[in-house]
XYZ file of C-alpha atoms in Angstrom:
689
model
C 0.024 -0.162 0.035
C 1.298 3.504 -0.884
C 1.326 6.049 1.818
C 1.157 10.023 0.071
C 3.082 11.892 2.184
C 3.029 15.335 -0.254
C -0.503 16.586 0.159
C -1.457 19.278 -2.064
C -4.466 21.380 -0.213
C -5.742 22.323 -3.579
C -6.619 18.972 -4.600
C -8.675 17.927 -1.590
C -10.914 20.941 -2.597
C -11.522 19.501 -6.063
C -14.886 17.715 -6.493
C -14.530 13.717 -7.031
C -15.985 11.664 -9.874
C -17.253 8.662 -8.338
C -17.297 5.273 -10.251
C -18.950 3.502 -7.757
C -20.941 4.464 -4.609
C -23.053 2.958 -1.751
C -26.083 4.361 -0.869
C -26.312 8.227 -0.700
C -22.494 8.437 -0.193
C -22.171 10.307 -3.621
C -23.902 13.382 -2.655
C -22.482 13.449 1.216
C -18.960 13.463 -0.331
C -20.189 16.316 -2.490
C -21.873 18.207 0.542
C -18.410 17.528 2.428
C -16.005 19.091 -0.236
C -18.241 22.119 -0.453
C -17.867 22.461 3.379
C -14.134 22.205 3.093
C -14.179 24.946 0.008
C -15.996 27.367 1.825
C -14.076 26.415 5.130
C -10.652 27.136 2.915
C -12.161 30.383 1.820
C -12.970 31.620 5.129
C -9.320 30.418 6.229
C -7.703 32.245 3.571
C -9.533 35.155 4.317
C -8.403 35.293 7.813
C -4.882 34.373 6.412
C -5.007 37.536 4.010
C -6.150 39.652 7.263
C -3.239 38.528 9.024
C -0.850 39.011 6.363
C -2.292 42.657 6.345
C -1.607 42.603 10.004
C 1.676 41.478 9.884
C 3.010 43.806 7.011
C 1.662 46.905 8.619
C 3.940 45.714 11.688
C 6.839 45.514 9.178
C 6.742 41.509 9.734
C 7.043 41.297 5.898
C 8.557 37.578 6.372
C 5.824 36.717 8.126
C 3.150 38.423 5.781
C 4.838 36.436 2.728
C 4.397 33.169 4.461
C 0.582 33.827 5.071
C 0.143 34.678 1.734
C 2.096 31.644 0.184
C -0.188 29.578 2.418
C -3.080 31.398 0.298
C -1.748 30.597 -2.956
C -1.061 26.875 -1.862
C -4.757 26.438 -0.775
C -6.614 28.475 -3.411
C -3.975 28.465 -6.518
C -6.710 29.256 -8.905
C -7.887 32.317 -6.827
C -6.150 35.906 -7.315
C -6.243 36.613 -3.543
C -3.132 35.247 -2.897
C -1.126 36.693 -5.549
C -2.595 40.129 -4.582
C -1.733 39.534 -1.207
C 1.852 38.674 -2.074
C 2.149 41.745 -4.315
C 0.717 43.979 -1.963
C 3.285 43.027 0.595
C 6.126 43.685 -1.795
C 4.664 47.129 -2.374
C 4.873 47.940 1.238
C 8.711 46.946 1.347
C 9.060 49.128 -1.697
C 10.068 45.858 -3.809
C 7.743 47.124 -6.887
C 9.498 44.973 -9.591
C 9.020 42.005 -7.261
C 5.252 43.064 -6.904
C 4.757 43.300 -10.521
C 6.176 39.620 -11.171
C 3.873 38.237 -8.784
C 0.647 40.164 -9.997
C 1.595 38.915 -13.530
C 2.072 35.589 -12.677
C -1.445 35.777 -11.038
C -3.307 37.210 -14.032
C -1.744 34.357 -16.010
C -2.805 31.784 -13.680
C -6.816 32.786 -12.527
C -9.769 33.480 -15.105
C -10.646 36.766 -15.738
C -13.731 36.051 -14.076
C -12.186 35.542 -10.692
C -13.300 37.941 -8.069
C -9.889 39.335 -7.599
C -8.838 39.705 -11.103
C -9.701 43.282 -11.828
C -7.705 44.155 -8.657
C -4.872 42.488 -9.855
C -4.746 44.823 -12.587
C -5.149 47.716 -10.709
C -2.687 46.949 -8.286
C -0.219 46.118 -11.225
C -0.696 49.447 -12.675
C -0.217 51.098 -9.696
C 3.178 49.174 -8.768
C 4.371 50.134 -12.270
C 3.935 53.863 -11.723
C 5.546 53.396 -8.291
C 8.389 51.535 -9.967
C 8.965 54.488 -12.494
C 9.244 57.203 -9.617
C 12.364 58.732 -8.999
C 12.106 60.539 -5.555
C 14.755 63.611 -5.374
C 15.174 62.986 -1.479
C 18.451 64.757 -2.091
C 16.520 68.078 -1.772
C 14.756 67.303 1.454
C 18.316 66.947 3.451
C 20.073 69.769 4.837
C 23.136 71.130 3.060
C 25.436 69.812 5.320
C 24.435 66.401 5.609
C 24.448 66.225 1.421
C 28.279 67.625 1.718
C 29.598 65.338 4.274
C 27.829 62.258 3.508
C 26.779 61.885 -0.274
C 29.021 64.621 -2.098
C 31.919 63.632 -0.394
C 31.801 59.968 -1.217
C 31.534 60.798 -5.080
C 34.687 61.461 -7.147
C 35.885 64.776 -6.719
C 38.376 65.267 -9.637
C 36.617 65.404 -12.953
C 37.642 65.111 -16.560
C 36.969 67.661 -18.798
C 36.105 65.286 -21.361
C 34.202 63.018 -19.449
C 30.405 62.716 -18.302
C 30.269 63.402 -14.758
C 26.805 61.572 -13.738
C 25.504 62.766 -10.628
C 25.633 66.384 -12.241
C 22.782 64.837 -14.555
C 20.488 62.770 -11.983
C 18.058 65.722 -12.030
C 18.054 69.400 -11.403
C 18.050 69.151 -7.720
C 21.074 66.965 -7.929
C 22.874 69.279 -9.911
C 22.137 72.250 -7.690
C 22.956 70.446 -4.423
C 26.466 69.263 -5.826
C 27.299 72.909 -7.207
C 26.453 74.134 -3.782
C 29.187 72.290 -2.272
C 31.378 75.449 -0.829
C 35.039 73.889 -1.948
C 33.694 73.946 -5.765
C 34.370 71.408 -8.498
C 38.043 69.781 -9.576
C 39.005 69.433 -13.236
C 41.547 67.528 -14.715
C 42.328 68.441 -18.493
C 42.131 65.117 -20.556
C 45.168 63.855 -22.635
C 43.690 63.133 -25.870
C 43.116 66.707 -27.161
C 45.024 69.072 -29.677
C 43.261 72.442 -29.105
C 41.558 74.209 -26.076
C 39.396 76.238 -28.350
C 36.651 73.649 -28.553
C 35.569 70.476 -26.451
C 36.110 70.134 -23.008
C 32.278 71.129 -22.653
C 31.444 70.023 -19.363
C 34.175 72.137 -17.722
C 32.979 75.241 -20.018
C 29.317 74.749 -18.799
C 30.326 74.404 -14.952
C 32.998 76.972 -15.289
C 31.725 79.559 -12.479
C 31.314 76.489 -9.898
C 34.924 75.349 -10.717
C 37.855 75.619 -7.967
C 40.518 74.022 -9.507
C 41.963 73.036 -12.895
C 44.685 70.653 -13.543
C 46.559 69.158 -16.655
C 49.412 69.885 -19.264
C 49.560 72.868 -21.578
C 52.041 71.906 -24.511
C 52.568 71.263 -28.226
C 51.445 74.917 -28.852
C 48.195 74.737 -26.876
C 47.407 77.848 -25.384
C 46.004 78.422 -21.840
C 43.960 81.385 -22.943
C 41.992 79.535 -25.611
C 40.325 77.852 -22.754
C 40.025 80.363 -20.226
C 38.525 82.719 -22.358
C 35.559 80.913 -23.378
C 33.651 80.922 -19.974
C 33.735 82.955 -16.910
C 35.813 81.194 -14.260
C 34.867 83.402 -11.450
C 35.670 80.901 -8.632
C 38.563 79.015 -9.768
C 40.955 79.190 -6.774
C 43.905 76.685 -7.843
C 45.445 75.907 -11.098
C 48.201 73.129 -11.623
C 49.719 73.143 -14.612
C 52.813 71.070 -16.260
C 53.713 73.869 -18.926
C 55.550 73.151 -21.722
C 55.012 75.913 -24.487
C 57.470 79.100 -25.579
C 54.402 81.197 -26.033
C 54.562 83.320 -22.664
C 51.749 85.945 -24.029
C 49.028 82.948 -23.711
C 50.318 81.862 -20.761
C 49.769 85.454 -19.158
C 46.804 86.161 -21.035
C 45.399 83.081 -19.687
C 46.315 83.947 -16.106
C 44.878 87.420 -16.477
C 41.806 86.027 -16.805
C 41.367 84.142 -13.347
C 44.172 86.715 -11.730
C 41.499 87.976 -9.575
C 40.001 84.766 -8.024
C 43.375 82.674 -8.227
C 45.137 81.804 -4.948
C 47.242 78.734 -5.627
C 49.117 78.383 -8.877
C 51.860 75.740 -9.756
C 53.589 75.875 -13.180
C 55.893 72.758 -13.425
C 57.795 71.647 -16.562
C 59.455 74.357 -18.722
C 57.728 77.695 -19.345
C 60.851 78.834 -21.141
C 62.542 81.468 -18.889
C 59.368 83.429 -18.204
C 60.310 86.417 -15.834
C 58.598 85.641 -12.381
C 57.397 89.320 -11.953
C 54.699 88.848 -14.765
C 53.221 85.830 -13.247
C 52.831 87.731 -9.944
C 51.342 91.008 -11.360
C 48.735 88.692 -13.311
C 47.727 86.946 -10.342
C 47.937 89.607 -7.505
C 45.957 87.732 -4.917
C 48.288 84.454 -4.832
C 48.743 82.848 -1.536
C 50.670 79.881 -2.945
C 53.083 79.891 -5.976
C 55.238 76.938 -7.215
C 57.130 77.874 -10.558
C 59.910 75.645 -12.381
C 62.461 77.358 -14.735
C 61.406 80.832 -14.310
C 63.661 83.874 -14.177
C 63.986 85.401 -10.543
C 63.460 88.967 -11.979
C 60.874 91.502 -10.428
C 60.413 94.670 -12.351
C 61.109 98.266 -10.872
C 57.250 98.864 -11.198
C 56.362 95.319 -9.345
C 54.382 96.186 -5.989
C 54.420 94.245 -2.685
C 52.484 91.051 -2.363
C 51.281 90.814 1.355
C 48.729 87.811 0.588
C 51.626 85.387 -0.663
C 52.646 83.182 2.088
C 54.236 80.217 0.112
C 56.844 80.590 -2.363
C 58.726 77.838 -4.213
C 61.155 78.497 -7.063
C 62.858 75.590 -8.325
C 65.600 75.249 -11.287
C 66.312 78.892 -11.890
C 67.757 78.627 -15.577
C 70.751 80.950 -14.755
C 73.643 79.136 -13.076
C 72.884 80.599 -9.901
C 70.388 83.513 -8.993
C 72.500 86.863 -7.913
C 72.034 87.958 -4.128
C 70.524 91.359 -5.470
C 67.795 89.678 -7.366
C 66.828 87.179 -4.478
C 66.746 89.849 -1.758
C 64.724 92.293 -4.002
C 62.332 89.155 -4.666
C 61.851 88.572 -1.079
C 61.192 92.234 -0.140
C 58.059 91.829 -2.097
C 56.776 89.004 -0.304
C 56.859 90.097 3.445
C 54.541 87.711 4.852
C 56.027 84.673 3.515
C 55.812 81.711 5.864
C 57.710 79.286 3.601
C 60.450 79.752 0.782
C 62.178 77.114 -1.160
C 64.886 78.068 -3.862
C 67.046 75.754 -6.086
C 69.764 76.610 -6.989
C 70.538 78.676 -3.986
C 72.095 81.874 -4.055
C 75.175 82.470 -1.520
C 74.572 81.861 1.968
C 74.926 85.746 2.950
C 70.991 85.883 2.005
C 70.423 83.640 4.803
C 71.631 86.299 7.144
C 69.107 88.732 5.856
C 66.126 86.523 5.507
C 64.319 87.813 8.796
C 64.741 91.455 7.665
C 62.393 91.033 4.686
C 60.498 88.177 5.577
C 59.891 88.385 9.293
C 57.474 85.513 9.634
C 59.259 83.065 7.164
C 59.316 79.748 9.188
C 60.229 76.782 6.777
C 62.963 77.062 4.450
C 64.301 74.677 1.816
C 67.674 76.476 0.385
C 69.141 74.421 -2.259
C 67.089 71.324 -2.243
C 63.305 70.256 -2.813
C 60.641 69.907 -0.313
C 58.706 66.731 -0.321
C 61.930 65.106 -2.268
C 62.091 61.325 -2.086
C 65.362 61.484 0.087
C 64.048 64.081 2.418
C 64.328 62.895 6.088
C 61.215 62.099 8.010
C 61.629 65.187 10.204
C 59.601 66.536 13.140
C 56.558 68.545 11.590
C 56.157 71.924 12.445
C 53.172 74.218 12.333
C 53.285 77.675 10.758
C 51.695 80.261 12.393
C 50.556 83.593 10.423
C 52.335 85.711 13.496
C 55.165 83.505 14.183
C 58.569 84.692 13.779
C 62.014 82.926 13.316
C 62.752 79.799 11.011
C 61.300 76.813 12.785
C 62.359 74.230 9.877
C 65.305 74.615 7.909
C 66.685 72.273 5.210
C 69.712 73.382 3.911
C 70.747 71.408 0.703
C 73.828 71.722 -1.712
C 72.651 72.747 -4.812
C 74.253 76.191 -5.969
C 77.055 78.187 -4.509
C 78.987 76.753 -1.416
C 78.156 77.991 2.061
C 80.242 80.404 3.861
C 81.132 79.056 7.416
C 80.146 82.361 9.130
C 77.065 83.089 7.359
C 75.990 79.374 8.630
C 77.004 80.221 12.161
C 75.187 83.506 11.837
C 71.882 82.348 10.305
C 71.472 79.477 13.002
C 72.289 81.785 15.903
C 69.719 84.287 14.708
C 66.968 81.615 14.819
C 68.014 79.785 17.840
C 65.126 80.790 19.904
C 62.605 79.247 17.210
C 64.474 76.466 15.299
C 62.612 73.047 15.691
C 64.131 71.098 12.860
C 67.123 71.174 10.780
C 68.101 69.199 7.486
C 71.575 70.096 7.747
C 72.977 68.614 4.278
C 75.881 71.324 3.906
C 78.923 69.242 2.695
C 80.499 72.146 0.859
C 81.487 74.932 3.643
C 84.226 77.477 2.732
C 86.063 78.152 6.039
C 88.720 80.268 4.359
C 89.128 83.468 5.929
C 86.445 82.983 8.411
C 86.256 85.187 11.414
C 84.776 82.335 13.818
C 85.484 78.921 14.462
C 83.488 75.989 16.065
C 85.520 74.308 19.124
C 84.379 71.814 21.712
C 80.890 72.943 20.900
C 81.187 76.640 21.103
C 81.462 79.843 18.928
C 85.030 81.289 19.476
C 86.834 84.066 17.287
C 89.852 82.675 14.997
C 93.187 83.564 16.493
C 94.015 85.972 13.953
C 90.473 87.827 14.143
C 91.113 88.777 17.786
C 92.250 92.390 16.800
C 89.923 92.730 13.994
C 86.652 93.802 14.024
C 83.748 92.170 12.384
C 82.959 93.193 8.645
C 79.711 94.519 10.132
C 79.515 95.610 13.637
C 76.665 93.154 15.566
C 74.588 93.507 18.311
C 75.567 91.630 21.477
C 72.342 89.458 21.424
C 73.387 88.520 17.674
C 76.864 87.672 18.215
C 77.424 84.334 18.999
C 80.977 84.857 20.807
C 79.053 87.266 23.043
C 75.651 85.225 23.380
C 75.891 81.741 23.995
C 73.722 79.839 21.524
C 71.275 77.552 22.928
C 68.671 76.111 20.432
C 65.942 75.331 23.251
C 63.029 74.429 21.046
C 65.147 72.044 18.403
C 64.126 68.519 18.786
C 65.079 66.837 15.274
C 68.383 67.172 13.499
C 69.295 65.425 10.370
C 73.063 64.911 9.183
C 72.823 62.820 5.779
C 75.049 64.467 3.290
C 77.421 62.139 1.571
C 80.718 63.296 2.420
C 80.903 64.873 5.802
C 83.954 67.397 6.151
C 85.380 68.316 9.548
C 83.360 71.909 8.837
C 80.348 69.870 8.951
C 81.155 67.948 11.804
C 81.547 71.092 13.839
C 78.388 72.159 13.424
C 76.870 69.121 14.196
C 78.813 68.814 17.243
C 77.847 72.636 17.917
C 74.131 71.606 17.373
C 73.803 68.317 19.391
C 75.804 70.072 22.428
C 73.521 73.207 22.788
C 69.879 71.496 22.225
C 68.986 70.621 25.553
C 65.661 69.098 24.251
C 66.768 67.202 21.470
C 64.659 64.153 20.923
C 65.999 62.972 17.348
C 68.730 62.688 15.278
C 69.564 61.265 11.838
C 72.910 60.606 10.511
C 74.947 58.665 8.132
C 77.523 55.809 9.513
C 80.349 57.919 8.481
C 79.635 60.603 11.160
C 79.484 58.227 13.838
C 83.024 59.227 15.178
C 84.400 59.178 18.875
C 83.179 62.830 19.432
C 79.765 62.674 17.619
C 78.868 59.666 20.068
C 80.297 61.197 23.021
C 77.740 64.148 22.492
C 75.075 61.940 21.560
C 75.614 60.166 25.256
C 75.049 63.266 26.890
C 71.799 63.987 25.246
C 69.201 63.602 27.954
C 66.150 63.163 25.570
C 67.038 60.900 22.848
C 64.285 58.874 21.544
C 64.724 58.405 17.939
C 67.976 57.292 16.139
C 68.307 56.810 12.353
C 71.424 55.611 10.503
C 71.687 55.599 7.116
C 74.332 53.713 4.555
C 75.413 51.281 7.158
C 78.381 49.122 5.649
C 79.496 47.985 9.274
C 82.895 50.051 8.725
C 85.276 49.360 11.275
C 85.944 52.889 12.255
C 82.538 53.574 13.315
C 81.986 50.418 14.980
C 83.276 51.218 18.618
C 81.367 54.741 18.729
C 78.308 53.031 17.812
C 78.586 50.459 20.536
C 79.603 53.227 23.395
C 76.104 54.825 22.481
C 74.196 51.406 22.456
C 75.922 50.465 25.851
C 75.100 53.461 27.576
C 71.517 52.967 26.900
C 71.896 49.429 27.761
C 73.227 50.510 31.187
C 70.526 53.199 31.756
C 67.975 50.021 31.604
C 64.462 51.245 32.347
C 65.811 54.984 32.648
C 66.701 54.924 28.772
C 64.953 57.254 26.699
C 65.754 55.809 23.316
C 62.759 54.197 21.984
C 62.978 53.994 18.072
C 65.709 52.742 16.014
C 66.033 52.707 12.117
C 68.911 51.328 10.558
C 69.355 51.622 6.550
C 72.123 48.865 5.703
C 73.660 49.432 2.204
C 74.116 46.902 -0.458
C 72.767 43.904 1.787
C 75.378 43.733 3.640
C 73.720 43.100 6.904
C 76.027 39.993 8.061
C 79.038 42.956 8.245
C 76.885 44.863 10.731
C 78.464 43.459 14.000
C 76.871 45.555 16.603
C 73.072 44.520 15.953
C 73.132 42.295 18.683
C 73.558 44.800 21.103
C 69.961 46.151 20.019
C 68.241 43.078 21.847
C 69.827 44.577 25.392
C 67.794 47.574 24.880
C 64.712 47.695 27.287
C 62.806 50.582 26.359
C 62.953 50.152 22.689
C 59.528 49.942 20.942
C 59.969 50.901 17.279
C 63.092 48.814 15.285
C 63.381 49.336 11.659
C 65.904 46.920 9.896
C 66.086 48.072 6.007
C 68.013 46.365 3.642
C 67.948 44.753 0.597
C 68.908 41.234 2.174
C 68.642 39.727 5.493
C 70.701 36.484 5.273
C 70.732 33.204 7.296
C 74.027 34.371 9.124
C 72.189 37.184 11.193
C 69.563 34.694 12.291
C 71.497 34.704 15.893
C 71.319 38.428 16.171
C 67.645 38.437 15.271
C 66.425 35.767 17.606
C 68.421 37.584 20.398
C 66.513 40.717 19.507
C 63.061 38.485 19.601
C 63.975 37.058 22.805
C 65.343 40.510 24.466
C 63.732 43.793 23.597
C 60.889 43.115 25.685
C 59.102 46.758 25.122
C 59.505 46.307 21.309
C 56.037 46.860 19.801
C 56.555 47.859 16.307
C 59.112 45.961 13.576
C 60.024 46.425 10.066
C 62.225 43.871 7.868
C 63.481 44.950 4.460
C 63.033 47.661 2.205
C 60.565 48.184 -0.443
C 63.125 49.142 -2.892
C 64.000 46.644 -5.658
C 60.250 45.096 -5.282
C 61.243 44.270 -1.668
C 64.007 42.318 0.276
C 65.242 38.606 0.222
C 64.704 37.363 3.638
C 65.992 33.981 4.817
C 63.803 31.420 6.188
C 63.616 31.400 9.943
C 63.750 35.271 10.121
C 60.394 35.734 11.160
C 60.254 32.666 13.364
C 62.964 34.855 15.428
C 60.204 36.899 16.822
C 57.859 33.897 17.583
C 55.810 34.355 20.548
C 57.244 38.018 21.207
C 54.824 39.173 24.402
C 54.409 42.766 22.755
C 55.177 42.985 19.146
C 51.697 44.393 17.817
C 52.765 46.070 14.528
C 54.774 43.904 11.841
C 56.033 45.383 8.469
C 57.550 42.557 6.020
C 59.013 43.969 2.737
C 59.732 40.606 1.452
C 59.662 39.422 -2.172
C 57.824 36.762 -1.272
C 56.617 34.705 2.119
C 57.095 30.874 2.768
C 54.892 28.834 4.249
C 56.749 28.454 7.303
C 56.899 32.604 7.490
C 53.103 31.930 7.569
C 53.148 29.518 10.377
C 55.337 31.909 12.369
C 52.981 34.935 12.079
C 50.374 32.700 13.481
C 52.412 32.395 16.685
C 52.648 36.040 17.305
C 50.158 36.191 20.474
C 49.653 40.414 20.357
C 49.874 40.931 16.690
C 47.146 43.461 15.427
C 48.577 44.903 12.306
C 50.492 43.289 9.349
C 51.973 45.467 6.642
C 53.291 43.557 3.521
C 55.334 44.572 0.519
C 53.105 46.460 -1.896
C 54.002 43.766 -4.854
C 52.524 40.687 -2.695
C 49.695 39.174 -4.518
C 46.168 39.796 -3.220
C 45.833 35.845 -2.722
C 48.741 35.739 -0.422
C 46.827 38.655 1.687
C 43.395 36.778 1.483
C 45.186 33.735 2.640
C 46.762 35.568 5.630
C 43.285 37.023 6.794
C 41.929 33.607 6.715
C 44.638 32.371 8.994
C 44.986 35.565 10.883
C 41.294 36.859 11.368
C 41.962 39.306 14.173
C 44.943 41.043 12.302
C 44.377 43.816 10.117
C 46.644 43.258 6.891
C 47.804 45.904 4.561
């Protein structure tokens, strides 16, 4: 006998054709079936009412369950389809509602009591599905700007359709209301600015910034004359065109609104005064290959606070031209120039630019080889240089000028990158001796060429750099003169915290001066080759901090090892005894197996170590021997680990899983995403970068 397990409720309600019957059983079966049908209709009505109540209470899953039961009981009735579609509509799922209404209209006969309702509700769902509610107009502007517009790309292509501007008029109006305006980049595939770039021209009054290249005879004024760019604040150009007039005409069209201008490339030796006269309201100017010349009619530009002049086309700009230039910008906060004029200009900066605080002299700000120095804050009313970067491009430095410059800014100087290796100390009046400035023997009976007030004379007023916290000496070939400046700065900076220097600077007198420092917390040594001459001075400094134990202030060490000769750096093992060290970077192309004993010591010692970097990103990563990462297994405090390795072995992955407190793992840029995804599965609680 077959047992039926899957019962179709609709089959139970169908009338039965009997081939045989007993007495009046046929009529009684028909009566019973009709009672079932009536009961089913009553039941489905109750289910429909409950579904409506569920939907009104946002219990959509329960409502759809009841609607499905109605369709199962009465598949030939439109009620179940109507109920299901109506629930979808309440959810806002109009496409789903239309689909179920269509299904019902195909299934039930047009004589069904709910057929017309299905048709009506379907039309309403189609209308609602075609509606686009411009909610953006109902939101406060600050919400639109901070939560919607900020998530939309800000850099727009001049020849590309920016879709959010074309959603509706309301969207366009709201986007154009953003206080920082629109940023446009000139596309690359064009041969003229006289036509095209329609989107840029259309929204010209709302554009804040334009960036791009001007070259091959294409003229800037061809674009800027096509519309009124009344709110253009920033213009960043790579310029390579001999037409000075086209550039100046273009700048004059937007000069009243422009506050930030960058012209890099080759504007063919245009005179600087023509640019600033065209844009009198500039706050920031970056220019490349321009002549440092101001006309006699040029006025002063008190709004200019940041000026960078690179690659001056003459061999070296004259002192007179530079002094005349500086006198026109009395409010400068930062100034860069390459190549540098003579160092005598350094002693006059404060007279013409009293608020100047950041200086790059003979070097580039943001250069890849620029040391990571203490970041200074620039204040409009601050006086005195706070951050000085002295490079070698240009004239040699005069020994006395450097002393005078540093002494004049002793009260303000916070960070200095001393890249001066070419220092002329011939016929100088002062010399540096035991960390002090003294007169040369032949000058005791001679007057200085210019009389100085006692407070400006470093032989009469001791030079103390009270605010100096960060110094860098990374010049390639340190001379005895530059080492004298190094000792002078270190010995007279009581609050100095960070030193960056090459291995070749690490001579005994430098090491002794560093040992006397009370607040040294960061030490960076570059171009390390394990040279015998510098081993003992480095070890002396480390032994001093080892002996200090918990009183040591040294918390961060960065070591750049040349040519992968890590095994030649015999003093690495001393790092393991530094109890207060928190951050260690070993930057080298190769970490060989020979270094495992030293690394294992560091992994077992250095109990305060929280951050570790192994290898360097250069050369697409380092070659790191098997076992290096295992050297730090089960370190009790290591939280942040950076591995600049060309590849990761399976044993490395297993070793990473043994670090109990690891929170963040940074891998080489070229590490495949597949490896990163695998590590995320193995280390679910670690942030993988």
